[in-house]
Structure formats: C-alpha cells, structure tokens
Coordinates of C-alpha atoms and ligand atoms in Angstrom, one line a residue:
M110 CA 137.9 11.3 87.4
Q111 CA 134.4 9.9 88.1
P112 CA 134.2 6.4 86.5
L113 CA 131.3 5.7 84.1
I114 CA 129.6 2.4 84.2
A115 CA 127.7 2.1 80.9
G116 CA 125.5 -0.7 79.7
N117 CA 124.6 -1.5 76.1
W118 CA 121.5 -3.6 75.5
K119 CA 122.2 -3.9 71.7
M120 CA 119.1 -5.2 69.9
N121 CA 117.6 -6.7 73.0
G122 CA 114.7 -5.7 75.2
V123 CA 111.0 -4.9 75.0
A124 CA 108.9 -2.9 77.4
S125 CA 108.2 -5.9 79.6
Q126 CA 111.9 -6.0 80.5
L127 CA 112.0 -2.4 81.8
H128 CA 111.8 -3.8 85.3
E129 CA 115.5 -4.5 84.9
I130 CA 116.1 -0.8 84.5
E131 CA 113.8 0.0 87.4
A132 CA 115.8 -2.4 89.6
V133 CA 119.2 -0.9 88.6
A134 CA 118.0 2.7 89.0
A135 CA 116.4 2.1 92.4
S136 CA 119.4 0.4 93.7
V137 CA 121.9 2.9 92.4
K138 CA 119.8 5.8 93.8
A139 CA 119.6 4.1 97.2
T140 CA 123.0 2.6 97.6
L141 CA 125.4 4.0 95.0
P142 CA 124.4 7.7 94.6
S143 CA 128.0 8.7 93.8
T144 CA 128.4 6.2 90.9
E145 CA 127.7 7.5 87.4
V146 CA 125.6 4.8 85.7
L147 CA 124.2 4.9 82.1
I148 CA 122.3 2.2 80.2
C149 CA 122.1 2.6 76.4
L150 CA 118.9 1.1 75.0
P151 CA 117.1 0.4 71.7
A152 CA 115.5 3.7 70.8
T153 CA 112.0 2.2 71.2
L154 CA 112.6 2.0 75.0
I155 CA 114.3 5.3 75.7
A156 CA 111.3 7.5 76.6
Q157 CA 109.7 4.9 78.8
A158 CA 113.0 3.9 80.4
V159 CA 113.7 7.6 81.4
L160 CA 110.4 7.6 83.3
T161 CA 111.1 4.2 84.8
A162 CA 114.6 5.2 85.9
A163 CA 113.2 8.3 87.7
G164 CA 116.7 10.0 87.7
G165 CA 118.4 7.0 89.4
I166 CA 120.6 6.4 86.3
S167 CA 121.0 8.0 82.9
I168 CA 119.5 6.5 79.7
G169 CA 121.3 6.6 76.4
A170 CA 120.9 5.5 72.8
E171 CA 123.0 3.1 70.8
D172 CA 123.5 5.0 67.5
C173 CA 122.4 8.2 65.8
S174 CA 122.4 9.7 62.4
A175 CA 124.8 12.5 61.6
E176 CA 122.0 14.5 60.1
I177 CA 119.5 16.7 61.9
S178 CA 116.4 15.8 59.8
G179 CA 115.3 15.1 56.3
P180 CA 114.8 12.2 53.9
F181 CA 116.7 9.5 55.8
T182 CA 114.0 6.9 56.3
G183 CA 114.4 4.8 59.4
D184 CA 117.2 7.0 60.9
L185 CA 117.1 8.9 64.1
S186 CA 118.9 12.2 64.7
A187 CA 120.7 13.0 67.9
E188 CA 118.2 15.7 68.5
M189 CA 115.3 13.2 68.4
L190 CA 117.1 10.9 70.9
K191 CA 117.7 13.9 73.2
D192 CA 114.0 14.8 72.8
A193 CA 113.1 11.2 73.9
G194 CA 115.2 11.8 77.0
A195 CA 118.6 10.3 76.1
G196 CA 121.6 11.8 77.7
A197 CA 124.2 9.9 75.7
V198 CA 124.7 7.9 72.5
I199 CA 127.2 5.3 71.4
V200 CA 128.8 6.0 68.1
G201 CA 131.1 3.7 66.1
H202 CA 130.4 0.5 68.0
S203 CA 132.2 -2.2 66.2
E204 CA 128.9 -3.9 65.2
R205 CA 128.0 -0.7 63.3
R206 CA 131.4 -0.5 61.8
Q207 CA 131.4 -4.2 60.8
H208 CA 127.8 -4.7 59.7
Y209 CA 127.0 -1.3 58.3
G210 CA 130.4 -0.3 56.9
E211 CA 130.6 2.8 59.1
T212 CA 134.0 4.5 58.5
D213 CA 135.9 6.7 60.9
A214 CA 134.6 9.7 59.0
V215 CA 131.0 8.6 59.5
V216 CA 131.8 8.0 63.2
A217 CA 133.3 11.4 63.6
A218 CA 130.2 13.0 61.9
K219 CA 128.0 11.1 64.3
A220 CA 130.1 12.2 67.3
K221 CA 129.7 15.9 66.1
A222 CA 126.0 15.4 65.8
A223 CA 125.9 14.1 69.4
R224 CA 127.7 17.2 70.6
R225 CA 125.4 19.4 68.6
A226 CA 122.4 17.9 70.3
G227 CA 124.0 18.0 73.8
L228 CA 124.5 14.3 74.1
L229 CA 127.6 12.6 75.6
A230 CA 129.2 10.7 72.7
I231 CA 130.6 7.3 73.6
I232 CA 133.1 6.9 70.7
C233 CA 134.1 3.3 70.2
I234 CA 137.3 1.9 68.8
G235 CA 139.1 -1.4 68.9
E236 CA 141.2 -3.8 66.9
T237 CA 140.3 -7.2 65.4
S238 CA 142.1 -10.4 66.4
A239 CA 144.0 -10.5 63.2
Q240 CA 145.2 -6.9 63.7
R241 CA 146.4 -7.8 67.2
L242 CA 148.2 -10.9 66.1
A243 CA 149.9 -8.9 63.4
G244 CA 151.2 -6.6 66.0
N245 CA 149.1 -3.7 64.8
A246 CA 146.7 -3.2 67.7
L247 CA 148.2 0.1 68.9
S248 CA 148.5 1.7 65.5
V249 CA 145.0 0.6 64.4
C250 CA 143.4 2.1 67.6
G251 CA 145.6 5.2 67.3
D252 CA 144.4 5.8 63.7
Q253 CA 140.8 5.3 64.8
I254 CA 141.2 7.9 67.5
A255 CA 142.8 10.4 65.1
R256 CA 140.0 10.0 62.6
S257 CA 136.9 9.3 64.7
V258 CA 137.3 11.9 67.4
P259 CA 136.4 15.3 66.1
E260 CA 138.4 18.4 67.0
N261 CA 137.4 20.3 70.2
M262 CA 135.7 17.4 71.9
T263 CA 135.8 17.8 75.6
A264 CA 135.5 15.5 78.6
S265 CA 131.9 16.5 79.0
S266 CA 131.0 15.9 75.4
A267 CA 132.8 12.6 74.8
V268 CA 134.2 9.4 76.3
I269 CA 136.2 6.7 74.4
G270 CA 135.1 3.1 74.5
Y271 CA 138.0 0.7 73.8
E272 CA 136.6 -2.6 72.8
P273 CA 138.9 -5.2 71.3
L274 CA 136.6 -6.9 68.8
W275 CA 137.8 -10.4 69.8
A276 CA 136.7 -9.8 73.4
I277 CA 133.1 -8.7 72.6
G278 CA 130.6 -11.3 73.6
S279 CA 133.3 -14.0 73.5
G280 CA 134.4 -14.4 77.2
Q281 CA 137.9 -13.8 76.0
M282 CA 139.7 -11.0 77.8
P283 CA 142.9 -9.1 77.1
T284 CA 145.5 -9.4 79.9
S285 CA 145.8 -6.6 82.4
G286 CA 149.1 -5.7 80.7
Q287 CA 147.4 -5.4 77.3
I288 CA 144.6 -3.1 78.7
I289 CA 147.2 -0.9 80.5
E290 CA 149.3 -0.6 77.3
M291 CA 146.3 0.2 75.1
H292 CA 144.7 2.7 77.5
A293 CA 148.1 4.5 77.9
H294 CA 148.4 4.6 74.2
I295 CA 144.8 6.0 73.8
R296 CA 145.6 8.6 76.4
D297 CA 148.7 9.7 74.4
C298 CA 146.7 9.8 71.1
L299 CA 143.9 11.9 72.8
T300 CA 146.4 14.3 74.1
Q301 CA 147.9 14.7 70.7
C302 CA 144.5 15.3 69.1
L303 CA 142.9 17.4 71.8
G304 CA 145.7 18.9 73.8
A305 CA 145.2 19.4 77.5
E306 CA 141.5 18.4 77.2
G307 CA 142.7 15.0 75.9
K308 CA 144.1 14.2 79.4
K309 CA 140.6 14.5 80.8
L310 CA 138.4 12.3 78.6
R311 CA 137.4 9.0 80.2
I312 CA 138.5 5.8 78.5
L313 CA 136.1 2.9 79.1
Y314 CA 137.1 -0.7 78.6
G315 CA 134.5 -3.0 76.9
G316 CA 134.4 -6.6 76.0
S317 CA 133.3 -9.5 78.2
V318 CA 133.1 -7.3 81.4
K319 CA 131.4 -9.4 84.1
P320 CA 130.9 -9.1 87.9
S321 CA 133.9 -11.4 88.3
N322 CA 136.4 -9.3 86.4
A323 CA 135.0 -5.7 86.8
L324 CA 136.9 -4.8 90.0
S325 CA 140.3 -5.8 88.5
I326 CA 139.6 -3.9 85.2
L327 CA 138.3 -0.8 87.0
S328 CA 141.5 -0.8 89.1
L329 CA 143.8 -0.5 86.1
P330 CA 145.5 2.9 85.3
E331 CA 143.6 5.0 82.7
V332 CA 140.5 2.9 82.9
G333 CA 137.7 5.5 83.4
G334 CA 134.9 3.0 83.4
V335 CA 133.5 0.1 81.5
L336 CA 131.1 -0.5 78.6
V337 CA 129.1 -3.7 79.3
G338 CA 127.0 -5.6 76.7
G339 CA 125.6 -9.0 77.8
A340 CA 126.1 -8.5 81.5
S341 CA 124.0 -5.3 81.4
L342 CA 120.8 -7.2 80.5
K343 CA 120.3 -8.6 84.0
S344 CA 120.0 -6.1 86.8
A345 CA 121.8 -8.3 89.4
D346 CA 124.9 -8.7 87.1
F347 CA 125.0 -5.1 86.1
L348 CA 124.6 -3.9 89.7
A349 CA 127.5 -6.1 90.8
I350 CA 129.6 -4.3 88.2
C351 CA 128.4 -0.9 89.3
R352 CA 129.4 -1.8 92.9
A353 CA 133.0 -2.5 91.7
A354 CA 133.3 1.2 90.7
P355 CA 135.5 3.1 93.1
A356 CA 133.5 5.3 95.4
M357 CA 133.9 8.9 94.4
N358 CA 132.5 12.2 95.5
P359 CA 129.2 13.0 93.9
P360 CA 129.7 14.3 90.3
N361 CA 129.1 18.0 90.1
V362 CA 127.8 17.8 86.6
N363 CA 125.4 15.0 85.5
S364 CA 122.8 16.8 83.5
Q365 CA 121.5 13.5 82.0
K366 CA 120.3 12.4 85.4
E367 CA 118.1 15.4 85.7
Q368 CA 116.2 14.8 82.6
Ligands
LIG520 P1 130.0 -7.8 75.8 O1 129.7 -6.6 74.8 O2 130.1 -7.1 77.2 O3 128.8 -8.6 75.7 O4 131.2 -8.4 75.5 C1 130.4 -5.3 74.9 C2 129.9 -4.4 73.8 O5 129.8 -4.8 72.7 O6 129.7 -3.2 74.1

C-alpha cells in the first residue's frame, strides 16, 4: 500500500507563500519520486499552486459542497475544484463538523460529490477528549465510518483520516497502542461497510504529526499515511515528514500528479 503524505494548510496562506509549495514539489520530484504527496490548500491558491508544483506533488482542496451548481452563495462544488486543478478534497474535517455543524450525512454527501467529480475524498473522523475518557472512542469512530463513508467507495476514490480532536494542533499525541487499536478498528469497520474493498482504503493518522514523530507513526500497522496541519506550512518540516514515508515502488496510478 503506497503511503499518502497529505498536508492541510487550513485558513492559512496567500500567493506570496507559494514558494513553500515550490520547495516541497521540487524536492519530492528530485529526491522522493516514489512518495505520494498531496497538499490541500485554500481554494484561492489551488490553480496557482498546481502550476507552481509542476507535477511534483498533488494539490487538493479542504472542503466542497455536495451540490454541483446553483444558488449556494459562497460554496464551491467538487467539479469547480477539479476544474481549478485539485486532485483531492478533505471532507468532514473536525473543524467543519464542529464550527459548521456538518453531520455524518452531510459528510457522506460531500464524499459522494468528490467521487462524482473524480476527486479523491479524504473522509475525516475522530473522537473528542470527553468521548475517549468515557471509553467511547472506538464506537464513536465506528459510527462515523458507518455513516460518513458512502457505499461503493473504493481505494482510489477515498482515504480515511483518523484525527482525534484532542490531538489536533495541541501537541498531544495518542500512544502507539491507541493508534494501533483505532486503526485496526477502522479497518474492521471499513471491511464491514465496503467488503473486500474496505481492506484496501488507506487510513491516515492526523493530529500533531511532526518531523520528530512521523517515522514512528508511519511504521505502525494499518497506518497508510499522515494528515498534517501546522507542520505542512513550512517546507522543511513537511519534507522531513515526507522523508519518513517508507520507500515504495512508484505508484501505477496517480492521476492527480498529471494535472
Ligand atoms: P495538526 O492538524 O497537524 O496541526 O495537529 C491536523 C489537522 O487538523 O488536519
């Protein structure tokens, strides 16, 4: 399974910071050609970033509407993001779920929209600190998988981002044992929902991933990559994380890179 190293700039970045994308893309192309690298950006930067990246890495979006077009002022459809050059889109990030009340049903509709447009959907799930302390982390994430992952998703149309909310931007990390337990549980849930295909979807870990912990996280069973927030903003940090990905044979399908 080819690991995916994905960045998420969130609401950060203007055109003058695209040199960070240029540095990552050039270095990945020259020194890590077999590593699959994606950076999800504010929509305003996507078209320019695709040109800047020049095929060295893929560029993605951070959210999309479930609709194709129409009277939804301010929203962007998955088709529009694809048209701008995106190859992927994050759906159901906990910041969207928390601040915009996005339900599992909304997240599933957005994941379907991503597939309709030919974008890889990064479907995010994760428990709060209170849910973990109450002993409900596995059941909360299992329910999110069952309700947020549409039927018939495949390994080429979706990946899962497991991001415990209490680890995001906090510097707090789950133990290796907690990550192993959760990723194994997510794998079981995916297999229940999607059958044999559920064994193939990559499960990314996200939440306070840094150069110093990337190698140990990426070495854990069922960790198919990482989703990186803060540490994706600086090319040196993000590249150090990319270098921790196990060397693999070049991927045979990476249509995003060709855009
Ligand atoms: P972080 O964010 O790496 O800054 O913790 C991760 C995310 O929210 O995707």
